[in-house]
Coordinates of N, CA, C and O in Angstrom, one line a residue:
M923 N 38.6 119.0 -11.6 CA 39.4 119.3 -12.8 C 40.9 119.4 -12.5 O 41.3 120.1 -11.6
P924 N 41.7 118.6 -13.2 CA 43.2 118.6 -12.9 C 43.8 120.0 -13.1 O 43.5 120.7 -14.0
D925 N 44.7 120.3 -12.2 CA 45.5 121.5 -12.3 C 46.7 121.4 -13.2 O 47.0 120.3 -13.6
A926 N 47.4 122.4 -13.4 CA 48.6 122.4 -14.3 C 49.7 121.5 -13.8 O 50.3 120.8 -14.6
V927 N 49.9 121.4 -12.5 CA 50.9 120.5 -11.9 C 50.6 119.1 -12.1 O 51.4 118.3 -12.5
T928 N 49.3 118.7 -11.9 CA 48.8 117.4 -12.1 C 48.9 117.0 -13.6 O 49.4 115.9 -14.0
D929 N 48.5 117.9 -14.5 CA 48.7 117.7 -15.9 C 50.1 117.4 -16.3 O 50.4 116.5 -17.1
R930 N 51.0 118.2 -15.7 CA 52.4 118.1 -16.1 C 53.0 116.7 -15.6 O 53.7 116.0 -16.3
R931 N 52.6 116.3 -14.3 CA 53.0 115.0 -13.8 C 52.5 113.9 -14.7 O 53.2 112.9 -14.9
N932 N 51.2 114.0 -15.1 CA 50.6 113.0 -16.0 C 51.4 112.9 -17.3 O 51.6 111.8 -17.8
Q933 N 51.7 114.0 -17.8 CA 52.5 114.1 -19.1 C 53.9 113.4 -18.8 O 54.3 112.6 -19.7
I934 N 54.5 113.7 -17.7 CA 55.8 113.1 -17.4 C 55.7 111.6 -17.3 O 56.5 110.8 -17.8
H935 N 54.6 111.1 -16.7 CA 54.4 109.7 -16.5 C 54.2 109.0 -17.9 O 54.8 108.0 -18.2
R936 N 53.4 109.7 -18.8 CA 53.2 109.1 -20.1 C 54.5 109.0 -20.9 O 54.7 108.0 -21.5
V937 N 55.2 110.1 -20.9 CA 56.5 110.1 -21.6 C 57.5 109.1 -21.0 O 58.1 108.4 -21.8
A938 N 57.6 109.0 -19.7 CA 58.5 108.0 -19.1 C 58.1 106.6 -19.5 O 58.9 105.8 -19.8
C939 N 56.8 106.3 -19.4 CA 56.3 105.0 -19.8 C 56.7 104.6 -21.2 O 57.3 103.6 -21.5
K940 N 56.5 105.6 -22.1 CA 56.9 105.4 -23.5 C 58.4 105.1 -23.7 O 58.9 104.2 -24.4
L941 N 59.2 106.0 -23.0 CA 60.7 105.8 -23.1 C 61.1 104.5 -22.5 O 62.0 103.8 -23.0
F942 N 60.6 104.2 -21.3 CA 61.0 103.0 -20.6 C 60.6 101.8 -21.4 O 61.4 100.8 -21.4
R943 N 59.5 101.9 -22.1 CA 59.1 100.7 -23.0 C 60.0 100.6 -24.2 O 60.5 99.6 -24.5
D944 N 60.3 101.8 -24.8 CA 61.1 101.8 -26.1 C 62.6 101.6 -25.9 O 63.2 100.9 -26.7
K945 N 63.1 102.2 -24.9 CA 64.6 102.2 -24.7 C 65.0 101.5 -23.4 O 66.2 101.3 -23.2
G946 N 64.1 101.0 -22.6 CA 64.4 100.4 -21.4 C 64.6 101.4 -20.3 O 64.9 102.6 -20.6
F947 N 64.5 101.0 -19.0 CA 64.7 102.0 -17.9 C 66.1 102.5 -17.9 O 66.3 103.8 -17.8
H948 N 67.1 101.7 -18.1 CA 68.5 102.2 -18.0 C 68.9 102.9 -19.3 O 69.8 103.7 -19.2
G949 N 68.2 102.7 -20.4 CA 68.5 103.4 -21.6 C 67.8 104.7 -21.7 O 68.1 105.5 -22.7
S950 N 67.0 105.0 -20.8 CA 66.2 106.3 -20.8 C 66.8 107.2 -19.7 O 66.9 106.8 -18.5
S951 N 67.2 108.4 -20.1 CA 67.8 109.3 -19.1 C 66.8 110.4 -18.6 O 65.8 110.6 -19.3
I952 N 67.1 111.0 -17.6 CA 66.3 112.2 -17.1 C 66.2 113.2 -18.2 O 65.2 113.8 -18.5
R953 N 67.4 113.4 -18.9 CA 67.4 114.4 -20.0 C 66.4 114.0 -21.1 O 65.7 114.9 -21.6
D954 N 66.4 112.7 -21.4 CA 65.4 112.2 -22.5 C 64.0 112.6 -22.1 O 63.2 113.1 -22.9
I955 N 63.7 112.3 -20.8 CA 62.3 112.5 -20.4 C 62.0 114.0 -20.4 O 61.0 114.5 -20.9
A956 N 63.0 114.8 -19.9 CA 62.8 116.3 -19.9 C 62.6 116.9 -21.3 O 61.7 117.7 -21.5
E957 N 63.4 116.4 -22.2 CA 63.3 116.9 -23.6 C 62.0 116.6 -24.2 O 61.4 117.4 -24.9
E958 N 61.5 115.4 -23.9 CA 60.2 115.0 -24.5 C 59.0 115.8 -23.9 O 58.0 116.0 -24.6
V959 N 59.2 116.3 -22.7 CA 58.1 117.1 -22.1 C 58.4 118.6 -22.2 O 57.6 119.4 -21.7
G960 N 59.5 119.0 -22.9 CA 59.8 120.4 -23.1 C 60.4 121.1 -21.9 O 60.1 122.3 -21.7
L961 N 61.1 120.4 -21.1 CA 61.7 121.0 -19.9 C 63.3 120.8 -19.9 O 63.7 119.9 -20.6
L962 N 64.0 121.6 -19.2 CA 65.4 121.3 -19.0 C 65.5 120.2 -18.0 O 64.6 120.0 -17.1
G963 N 66.6 119.4 -18.1 CA 66.8 118.3 -17.2 C 66.6 118.6 -15.7 O 65.9 117.9 -15.0
G964 N 67.2 119.7 -15.3 CA 67.1 120.1 -13.9 C 65.7 120.5 -13.5 O 65.3 120.2 -12.3
S965 N 65.0 121.0 -14.4 CA 63.6 121.5 -14.1 C 62.7 120.3 -13.9 O 61.6 120.5 -13.2
L966 N 63.0 119.2 -14.5 CA 62.2 118.0 -14.3 C 62.1 117.6 -12.8 O 61.0 117.1 -12.3
Y967 N 63.1 117.9 -12.0 CA 63.1 117.6 -10.6 C 62.1 118.4 -9.8 O 61.9 118.2 -8.6
N968 N 61.6 119.5 -10.4 CA 60.5 120.2 -9.8 C 59.2 119.3 -9.7 O 58.3 119.7 -9.0
H969 N 59.2 118.3 -10.6 CA 58.0 117.5 -10.7 C 58.1 116.0 -10.2 O 57.2 115.4 -9.9
I970 N 59.4 115.6 -10.2 CA 59.7 114.2 -9.7 C 60.9 114.2 -8.8 O 61.6 115.2 -8.7
T971 N 61.0 113.2 -8.0 CA 62.1 113.1 -7.0 C 63.3 112.4 -7.7 O 64.4 112.9 -7.6
S972 N 63.1 111.3 -8.4 CA 64.1 110.6 -9.1 C 63.5 109.7 -10.2 O 62.3 109.5 -10.2
K973 N 64.4 109.2 -11.1 CA 63.9 108.3 -12.1 C 63.5 107.0 -11.4 O 62.5 106.4 -11.9
D974 N 64.1 106.6 -10.3 CA 63.7 105.4 -9.6 C 62.3 105.6 -9.0 O 61.4 104.7 -9.1
D975 N 62.0 106.7 -8.5 CA 60.7 107.0 -8.0 C 59.6 107.0 -9.1 O 58.5 106.5 -8.9
L976 N 60.0 107.5 -10.2 CA 59.1 107.5 -11.4 C 58.8 106.1 -11.8 O 57.6 105.8 -12.0
L977 N 59.7 105.2 -11.9 CA 59.5 103.8 -12.2 C 58.6 103.2 -11.2 O 57.6 102.5 -11.6
S978 N 58.8 103.5 -9.9 CA 58.0 102.9 -8.9 C 56.6 103.4 -9.0 O 55.6 102.6 -8.8
E979 N 56.4 104.7 -9.2 CA 55.0 105.2 -9.3 C 54.3 104.6 -10.5 O 53.1 104.3 -10.4
I980 N 55.0 104.4 -11.6 CA 54.4 103.8 -12.8 C 53.9 102.4 -12.6 O 52.8 102.0 -12.9
V981 N 54.8 101.5 -12.0 CA 54.4 100.1 -11.8 C 53.3 100.0 -10.7 O 52.5 99.2 -10.7
D982 N 53.4 100.9 -9.7 CA 52.4 100.9 -8.6 C 51.0 101.3 -9.1 O 50.0 100.6 -8.8
A983 N 51.0 102.3 -10.0 CA 49.7 102.7 -10.6 C 49.2 101.6 -11.5 O 47.9 101.3 -11.5
A984 N 50.0 100.9 -12.2 CA 49.6 99.8 -13.1 C 49.0 98.7 -12.2 O 48.0 98.1 -12.5
A985 N 49.8 98.3 -11.2 CA 49.3 97.3 -10.3 C 47.9 97.6 -9.7 O 47.1 96.7 -9.6
E986 N 47.7 98.8 -9.3 CA 46.4 99.2 -8.8 C 45.3 99.1 -9.8 O 44.2 98.7 -9.5
R987 N 45.6 99.4 -11.1 CA 44.6 99.2 -12.1 C 44.2 97.7 -12.3 O 43.0 97.4 -12.4
F988 N 45.2 96.8 -12.2 CA 44.9 95.4 -12.3 C 44.1 95.0 -11.1 O 43.1 94.3 -11.3
F989 N 44.4 95.4 -9.9 CA 43.6 95.0 -8.7 C 42.2 95.5 -8.8 O 41.3 94.8 -8.5
S990 N 42.1 96.8 -9.2 CA 40.8 97.4 -9.3 C 39.9 96.7 -10.3 O 38.6 96.7 -10.1
A991 N 40.5 96.2 -11.4 CA 39.7 95.5 -12.3 C 39.3 94.1 -11.9 O 38.2 93.6 -12.2
L992 N 40.1 93.4 -11.1 CA 39.9 92.0 -10.7 C 39.0 91.9 -9.4 O 38.2 91.0 -9.3
R993 N 39.2 92.8 -8.5 CA 38.5 92.7 -7.2 C 37.0 92.5 -7.4 O 36.4 91.6 -6.8
P994 N 36.3 93.4 -8.2 CA 34.8 93.2 -8.3 C 34.4 91.9 -8.9 O 33.4 91.4 -8.5
I995 N 35.2 91.3 -9.7 CA 34.9 90.0 -10.4 C 35.1 88.9 -9.3 O 34.2 88.1 -9.2
V996 N 36.1 89.0 -8.6 CA 36.3 88.0 -7.5 C 35.2 88.0 -6.5 O 34.7 87.0 -6.0
D997 N 34.7 89.2 -6.2 CA 33.7 89.4 -5.1 C 32.3 89.2 -5.7 O 31.3 89.3 -4.9
S998 N 32.2 89.0 -7.0 CA 30.8 88.9 -7.6 C 30.2 87.6 -7.4 O 30.8 86.6 -6.8
D999 N 28.9 87.5 -7.8 CA 28.2 86.2 -7.7 C 28.2 85.4 -9.0 O 27.4 84.5 -9.1
L1000 N 29.1 85.7 -9.9 CA 29.2 85.0 -11.1 C 29.6 83.6 -10.8 O 30.2 83.2 -9.8
G1001 N 29.3 82.7 -11.8 CA 29.7 81.3 -11.7 C 31.2 81.2 -11.8 O 31.9 82.1 -12.2
T1002 N 31.8 80.0 -11.4 CA 33.2 79.8 -11.3 C 33.9 80.1 -12.7 O 34.9 80.9 -12.7
L1003 N 33.4 79.5 -13.7 CA 34.1 79.7 -15.0 C 33.9 81.1 -15.6 O 34.8 81.6 -16.2
Q1004 N 32.7 81.7 -15.3 CA 32.5 83.0 -15.8 C 33.4 84.0 -15.0 O 33.9 85.0 -15.6
K1005 N 33.7 83.8 -13.8 CA 34.6 84.6 -13.0 C 36.0 84.6 -13.7 O 36.6 85.6 -13.9
L1006 N 36.4 83.3 -14.0 CA 37.8 83.2 -14.5 C 37.8 83.8 -15.9 O 38.8 84.6 -16.2
R1007 N 36.8 83.6 -16.7 CA 36.8 84.3 -18.1 C 36.7 85.8 -17.9 O 37.5 86.5 -18.6
S1008 N 35.9 86.3 -17.0 CA 35.8 87.7 -16.8 C 37.1 88.3 -16.3 O 37.5 89.4 -16.7
A1009 N 37.8 87.6 -15.5 CA 39.1 88.0 -15.0 C 40.1 88.2 -16.1 O 40.9 89.1 -16.1
M1010 N 40.1 87.2 -17.0 CA 41.0 87.3 -18.1 C 40.7 88.5 -19.0 O 41.6 89.2 -19.5
I1011 N 39.4 88.7 -19.3 CA 39.0 89.8 -20.1 C 39.4 91.1 -19.5 O 39.9 92.1 -20.1
A1012 N 39.2 91.2 -18.2 CA 39.5 92.4 -17.4 C 41.0 92.7 -17.4 O 41.5 93.8 -17.6
H1013 N 41.8 91.6 -17.3 CA 43.3 91.7 -17.3 C 43.7 92.3 -18.7 O 44.5 93.2 -18.7
V1014 N 43.2 91.7 -19.7 CA 43.5 92.2 -21.1 C 43.1 93.7 -21.2 O 43.8 94.5 -21.8
G1015 N 41.9 94.0 -20.7 CA 41.5 95.4 -20.7 C 42.4 96.4 -20.1 O 42.6 97.5 -20.6
V1016 N 43.0 96.0 -19.0 CA 44.0 96.9 -18.3 C 45.2 97.1 -19.1 O 45.7 98.2 -19.3
I1017 N 45.7 96.0 -19.7 CA 46.8 96.1 -20.6 C 46.6 97.0 -21.8 O 47.4 97.9 -22.1
A1018 N 45.4 96.8 -22.4 CA 45.1 97.6 -23.6 C 44.9 99.0 -23.3 O 45.1 99.9 -24.2
E1019 N 44.4 99.3 -22.1 CA 44.1 100.7 -21.7 C 45.4 101.6 -21.7 O 45.4 102.7 -22.1
D1020 N 46.5 101.0 -21.4 CA 47.8 101.7 -21.4 C 48.9 100.7 -21.7 O 49.5 100.1 -20.8
L1021 N 49.2 100.5 -23.0 CA 50.2 99.5 -23.5 C 51.6 99.8 -23.0 O 52.3 98.9 -22.6
D1022 N 51.9 101.1 -22.9 CA 53.2 101.5 -22.4 C 53.4 101.1 -21.0 O 54.4 100.5 -20.6
A1023 N 52.4 101.5 -20.2 CA 52.5 101.1 -18.7 C 52.5 99.6 -18.5 O 53.2 99.1 -17.6
A1024 N 51.7 98.9 -19.3 CA 51.7 97.4 -19.2 C 53.1 96.8 -19.5 O 53.5 95.9 -18.9
A1025 N 53.8 97.4 -20.5 CA 55.1 96.9 -20.9 C 56.1 97.2 -19.7 O 56.9 96.3 -19.4
V1026 N 56.0 98.4 -19.1 CA 56.9 98.7 -18.0 C 56.6 97.8 -16.8 O 57.5 97.3 -16.2
F1027 N 55.3 97.6 -16.5 CA 54.9 96.7 -15.5 C 55.4 95.3 -15.7 O 55.8 94.6 -14.7
T1028 N 55.3 94.8 -16.9 CA 55.7 93.4 -17.2 C 57.2 93.2 -17.3 O 57.7 92.1 -16.9
V1029 N 57.9 94.2 -17.8 CA 59.3 94.0 -18.1 C 60.3 94.8 -17.2 O 61.2 94.3 -16.6
E1030 N 60.0 96.1 -17.1 CA 61.0 97.0 -16.5 C 60.9 97.0 -14.9 O 61.8 97.6 -14.3
W1031 N 60.0 96.4 -14.3 CA 59.9 96.4 -12.9 C 61.2 95.8 -12.3 O 61.5 96.1 -11.1
R1032 N 61.9 95.0 -13.0 CA 63.1 94.4 -12.5 C 64.2 95.4 -12.1 O 65.1 95.1 -11.4
H1033 N 64.0 96.6 -12.6 CA 65.0 97.7 -12.3 C 64.7 98.5 -11.1 O 65.3 99.5 -10.8
L1034 N 63.6 98.1 -10.4 CA 63.3 98.8 -9.2 C 64.4 98.5 -8.2 O 65.1 97.5 -8.3
S1035 N 64.6 99.4 -7.2 CA 65.6 99.2 -6.1 C 65.2 97.9 -5.4 O 64.0 97.5 -5.4
P1036 N 66.1 97.2 -4.8 CA 65.8 95.9 -4.1 C 64.6 96.0 -3.2 O 63.8 95.1 -3.2
E1037 N 64.5 97.0 -2.4 CA 63.4 97.1 -1.4 C 62.1 97.3 -2.2 O 61.1 96.6 -1.9
R1038 N 62.1 98.1 -3.2 CA 60.9 98.3 -3.9 C 60.5 97.1 -4.8 O 59.4 96.8 -5.0
R1039 N 61.5 96.4 -5.3 CA 61.3 95.2 -6.1 C 60.7 94.2 -5.2 O 59.7 93.5 -5.7
A1040 N 61.1 94.0 -4.0 CA 60.5 93.1 -3.1 C 59.1 93.4 -2.8 O 58.2 92.5 -2.8
A1041 N 58.8 94.7 -2.6 CA 57.4 95.1 -2.3 C 56.5 94.8 -3.5 O 55.4 94.4 -3.4
F1042 N 57.1 95.2 -4.7 CA 56.3 95.0 -5.9 C 56.1 93.5 -6.1 O 55.0 93.1 -6.5
T1043 N 57.1 92.6 -5.9 CA 56.9 91.2 -6.1 C 55.8 90.6 -5.1 O 55.0 89.8 -5.5
R1044 N 55.8 91.1 -3.9 CA 54.7 90.7 -3.0 C 53.4 91.1 -3.5 O 52.4 90.3 -3.5
R1045 N 53.3 92.3 -4.0 CA 52.0 92.8 -4.5 C 51.6 92.0 -5.8 O 50.4 91.6 -5.9
R1046 N 52.5 91.8 -6.7 CA 52.2 91.0 -7.9 C 51.8 89.5 -7.5 O 50.9 89.0 -8.1
N1047 N 52.5 89.0 -6.5 CA 52.1 87.6 -6.0 C 50.7 87.6 -5.4 O 50.0 86.6 -5.6
D1048 N 50.3 88.7 -4.7 CA 48.9 88.8 -4.2 C 47.9 88.7 -5.3 O 46.9 88.1 -5.3
Y1049 N 48.2 89.5 -6.4 CA 47.3 89.5 -7.6 C 47.3 88.1 -8.2 O 46.2 87.6 -8.5
E1050 N 48.4 87.5 -8.4 CA 48.4 86.1 -9.0 C 47.7 85.1 -8.1 O 47.0 84.2 -8.6
Q1051 N 47.8 85.3 -6.8 CA 47.0 84.4 -5.9 C 45.5 84.6 -6.1 O 44.8 83.6 -6.0
M1052 N 45.0 85.8 -6.3 CA 43.6 86.0 -6.6 C 43.2 85.2 -7.9 O 42.2 84.5 -7.9
F1053 N 44.0 85.2 -8.9 CA 43.8 84.5 -10.1 C 43.9 83.0 -9.8 O 43.0 82.2 -10.3
R1054 N 44.9 82.6 -9.0 CA 45.1 81.2 -8.8 C 43.9 80.6 -8.0 O 43.5 79.4 -8.3
R1055 N 43.3 81.4 -7.2 CA 42.1 80.9 -6.5 C 40.9 80.6 -7.4 O 40.2 79.7 -7.3
L1056 N 40.8 81.5 -8.5 CA 39.8 81.3 -9.5 C 40.1 80.0 -10.3 O 39.2 79.2 -10.5
V1057 N 41.3 79.8 -10.6 CA 41.7 78.5 -11.3 C 41.5 77.3 -10.4 O 40.9 76.3 -10.9
R1058 N 41.9 77.4 -9.1 CA 41.7 76.3 -8.2 C 40.2 76.0 -8.1 O 39.8 74.8 -8.1
A1059 N 39.3 77.0 -8.0 CA 37.9 76.7 -7.9 C 37.4 76.0 -9.2 O 36.6 75.1 -9.1
A1060 N 37.9 76.4 -10.4 CA 37.5 75.8 -11.6 C 37.9 74.3 -11.7 O 37.2 73.5 -12.2
I1061 N 39.1 74.1 -11.2 CA 39.6 72.7 -11.1 C 38.8 71.9 -10.1 O 38.3 70.8 -10.5
H1062 N 38.5 72.5 -9.0 CA 37.7 71.8 -8.0 C 36.3 71.4 -8.5 O 35.7 70.4 -8.2
D1063 N 35.7 72.4 -9.3 CA 34.4 72.2 -9.8 C 34.4 71.3 -11.1 O 33.4 71.2 -11.8
R1064 N 35.6 70.8 -11.4 CA 35.8 69.9 -12.6 C 35.4 70.6 -13.9 O 34.9 70.0 -14.8
L1065 N 35.7 71.9 -13.9 CA 35.5 72.7 -15.2 C 36.7 72.8 -16.0 O 36.6 73.2 -17.2
L1066 N 37.9 72.5 -15.4 CA 39.1 72.5 -16.2 C 39.7 71.1 -16.0 O 39.6 70.4 -15.0
S1067 N 40.4 70.6 -17.1 CA 41.0 69.3 -17.0 C 42.4 69.3 -16.4 O 42.9 68.2 -16.1
V1068 N 43.0 70.5 -16.2 CA 44.3 70.5 -15.6 C 44.3 70.2 -14.1 O 43.2 70.3 -13.5
Q1069 N 45.4 69.7 -13.6 CA 45.5 69.4 -12.2 C 46.3 70.4 -11.4 O 46.1 70.5 -10.2
D1070 N 47.2 71.0 -12.1 CA 48.2 71.9 -11.4 C 47.8 73.4 -11.5 O 47.9 74.0 -12.6
E1071 N 47.2 74.0 -10.5 CA 46.7 75.3 -10.6 C 47.8 76.3 -10.8 O 47.7 77.4 -11.4
T1072 N 49.0 76.1 -10.2 CA 50.1 77.0 -10.4 C 50.6 77.1 -11.8 O 50.7 78.2 -12.4
T1073 N 50.8 76.0 -12.5 CA 51.2 76.0 -13.9 C 50.1 76.6 -14.7 O 50.4 77.3 -15.7
A1074 N 48.9 76.2 -14.5 CA 47.8 76.8 -15.2 C 47.7 78.3 -15.1 O 47.5 79.0 -16.1
T1075 N 47.9 78.8 -13.9 CA 47.9 80.3 -13.7 C 49.0 80.9 -14.4 O 48.9 82.0 -15.1
L1076 N 50.2 80.3 -14.3 CA 51.4 80.9 -15.0 C 51.2 80.9 -16.5 O 51.6 81.8 -17.3
F1077 N 50.5 79.8 -17.0 CA 50.2 79.8 -18.5 C 49.3 80.9 -18.9 O 49.5 81.6 -19.9
I1078 N 48.3 81.2 -18.1 CA 47.3 82.2 -18.4 C 48.1 83.6 -18.4 O 47.9 84.3 -19.4
F1079 N 48.9 83.9 -17.4 CA 49.6 85.1 -17.4 C 50.6 85.2 -18.5 O 50.8 86.3 -19.1
S1080 N 51.3 84.1 -18.8 CA 52.2 84.2 -19.9 C 51.5 84.5 -21.3 O 52.1 85.1 -22.1
T1081 N 50.3 83.9 -21.4 CA 49.6 84.2 -22.6 C 49.1 85.6 -22.7 O 49.2 86.2 -23.8
L1082 N 48.6 86.1 -21.6 CA 47.9 87.4 -21.6 C 48.9 88.6 -21.6 O 48.7 89.6 -22.3
N1083 N 49.9 88.5 -20.7 CA 50.8 89.6 -20.4 C 51.5 90.2 -21.6 O 51.8 91.4 -21.5
H1084 N 51.9 89.5 -22.5 CA 52.7 90.0 -23.6 C 51.9 90.5 -24.8 O 52.5 90.8 -25.9
M1085 N 50.6 90.7 -24.6 CA 49.8 91.2 -25.7 C 50.2 92.7 -26.0 O 49.9 93.2 -27.1
F1086 N 50.9 93.3 -25.1 CA 51.3 94.7 -25.3 C 52.3 94.7 -26.5 O 52.5 95.8 -27.1
T1087 N 52.9 93.6 -26.9 CA 53.9 93.6 -28.0 C 53.2 93.5 -29.3 O 53.8 93.8 -30.4
W1088 N 51.9 93.2 -29.4 CA 51.2 93.0 -30.7 C 49.9 93.7 -30.8 O 49.4 94.0 -31.9
F1089 N 49.2 94.1 -29.7 CA 47.9 94.6 -29.8 C 48.0 96.1 -30.3 O 48.8 96.9 -30.0
K1090 N 47.0 96.4 -31.2 CA 46.9 97.7 -31.8 C 45.6 98.3 -31.4 O 44.5 97.8 -31.7
T1091 N 45.7 99.5 -30.7 CA 44.5 100.1 -30.3 C 43.6 100.5 -31.4 O 42.4 100.7 -31.3
D1092 N 44.2 100.8 -32.6 CA 43.4 101.1 -33.8 C 43.1 100.0 -34.7 O 42.8 100.1 -35.8
G1093 N 43.4 98.7 -34.2 CA 43.2 97.5 -35.0 C 41.7 97.2 -35.1 O 40.8 97.8 -34.5
P1094 N 41.4 96.1 -35.8 CA 40.0 95.7 -36.0 C 39.3 95.1 -34.8 O 38.1 95.1 -34.7
L1095 N 40.1 94.7 -33.8 CA 39.5 94.1 -32.6 C 39.7 95.0 -31.4 O 40.7 95.6 -31.2
T1096 N 38.6 95.2 -30.6 CA 38.7 95.9 -29.4 C 39.4 95.1 -28.3 O 39.6 93.9 -28.5
A1097 N 39.8 95.7 -27.2 CA 40.4 95.0 -26.1 C 39.4 93.9 -25.6 O 39.9 92.8 -25.3
E1098 N 38.2 94.2 -25.6 CA 37.2 93.2 -25.1 C 37.1 92.1 -26.0 O 37.0 90.9 -25.6
D1099 N 37.1 92.4 -27.4 CA 37.1 91.3 -28.4 C 38.4 90.4 -28.1 O 38.2 89.1 -28.1
V1100 N 39.5 91.0 -28.0 CA 40.7 90.2 -27.8 C 40.7 89.4 -26.5 O 41.0 88.2 -26.5
G1101 N 40.2 90.0 -25.4 CA 40.0 89.3 -24.2 C 39.1 88.1 -24.3 O 39.4 87.0 -23.7
R1102 N 38.0 88.3 -25.0 CA 37.1 87.1 -25.2 C 37.8 86.0 -26.0 O 37.7 84.8 -25.7
V1103 N 38.4 86.4 -27.1 CA 39.1 85.4 -28.0 C 40.2 84.7 -27.2 O 40.3 83.4 -27.2
M1104 N 41.0 85.4 -26.5 CA 42.1 84.8 -25.7 C 41.6 83.9 -24.6 O 42.1 82.8 -24.4
S1105 N 40.5 84.4 -23.9 CA 40.0 83.5 -22.9 C 39.4 82.3 -23.4 O 39.5 81.2 -22.9
D1106 N 38.8 82.4 -24.6 CA 38.2 81.2 -25.3 C 39.4 80.2 -25.6 O 39.3 79.0 -25.4
Y1107 N 40.5 80.7 -26.2 CA 41.6 79.9 -26.5 C 42.2 79.2 -25.3 O 42.5 78.0 -25.3
I1108 N 42.3 80.0 -24.2 CA 42.8 79.4 -23.0 C 41.9 78.3 -22.4 O 42.3 77.2 -22.0
L1109 N 40.6 78.7 -22.3 CA 39.7 77.8 -21.6 C 39.2 76.6 -22.5 O 39.0 75.5 -22.0
D1110 N 39.1 76.8 -23.8 CA 38.6 75.8 -24.7 C 39.7 75.1 -25.5 O 39.5 74.0 -26.1
G1111 N 40.9 75.8 -25.6 CA 42.0 75.2 -26.4 C 41.8 75.4 -27.8 O 40.8 75.8 -28.3
L1112 N 42.9 75.1 -28.6 CA 42.9 75.2 -30.0 C 42.7 73.9 -30.7 O 42.7 73.8 -31.9
K1113 N 42.6 72.9 -29.9 CA 42.5 71.5 -30.5 C 41.2 71.3 -31.3 O 40.2 71.7 -30.8
R1114 N 41.4 70.7 -32.4 CA 40.2 70.4 -33.2 C 39.5 69.2 -32.6 O 40.2 68.2 -32.3
R1115 N 38.2 69.2 -32.4 CA 37.5 68.1 -31.8 C 36.7 67.4 -32.8 O 36.0 68.1 -33.6
T1116 N 36.6 66.1 -32.7 CA 35.7 65.4 -33.7 C 34.3 65.5 -33.3 O 34.0 65.7 -32.1
A1117 N 33.4 65.5 -34.2 CA 32.0 65.7 -34.0 C 31.4 64.5 -33.2 O 31.9 63.4 -33.4

């Protein structure tokens, strides 16, 4: 059972995610975060080291959620195309689980310090490589008509990553519904085919 300190840190993370998403990292001050959680600005430092550390913790936690969702799929015995489809659905699920954190992960990571940005970029590239291997296998098995796995992977991420801008958790479609529809669009295309 979480203690009061953990509860407070979780609250600070949620508030910071929302502010960083709505106002940007640089547009959100320590005072803004403190006011939202009901603390004085100086008191916030009892729970965090710095705003930079807070951003780093948020993007690192989001990255771990993406990896945790993808690893079991990559390691599974599913067929090639089912792995790729399941990976897309899982990716959408992580975004939908915390839209604010997904927005920070997708956009605000650029404001990490140079050292942390480099580490984050390596980690993000590792995740993209896992996806790229799934795309490569599907191309190798002649399940996709594309030839360039890099462009295909970037297309997948470009399509999926910005769903935080329009997805509504209280909308008519669940995250899994959206993941299935989007993976169908990506894998099957929107082109009308003649009978």
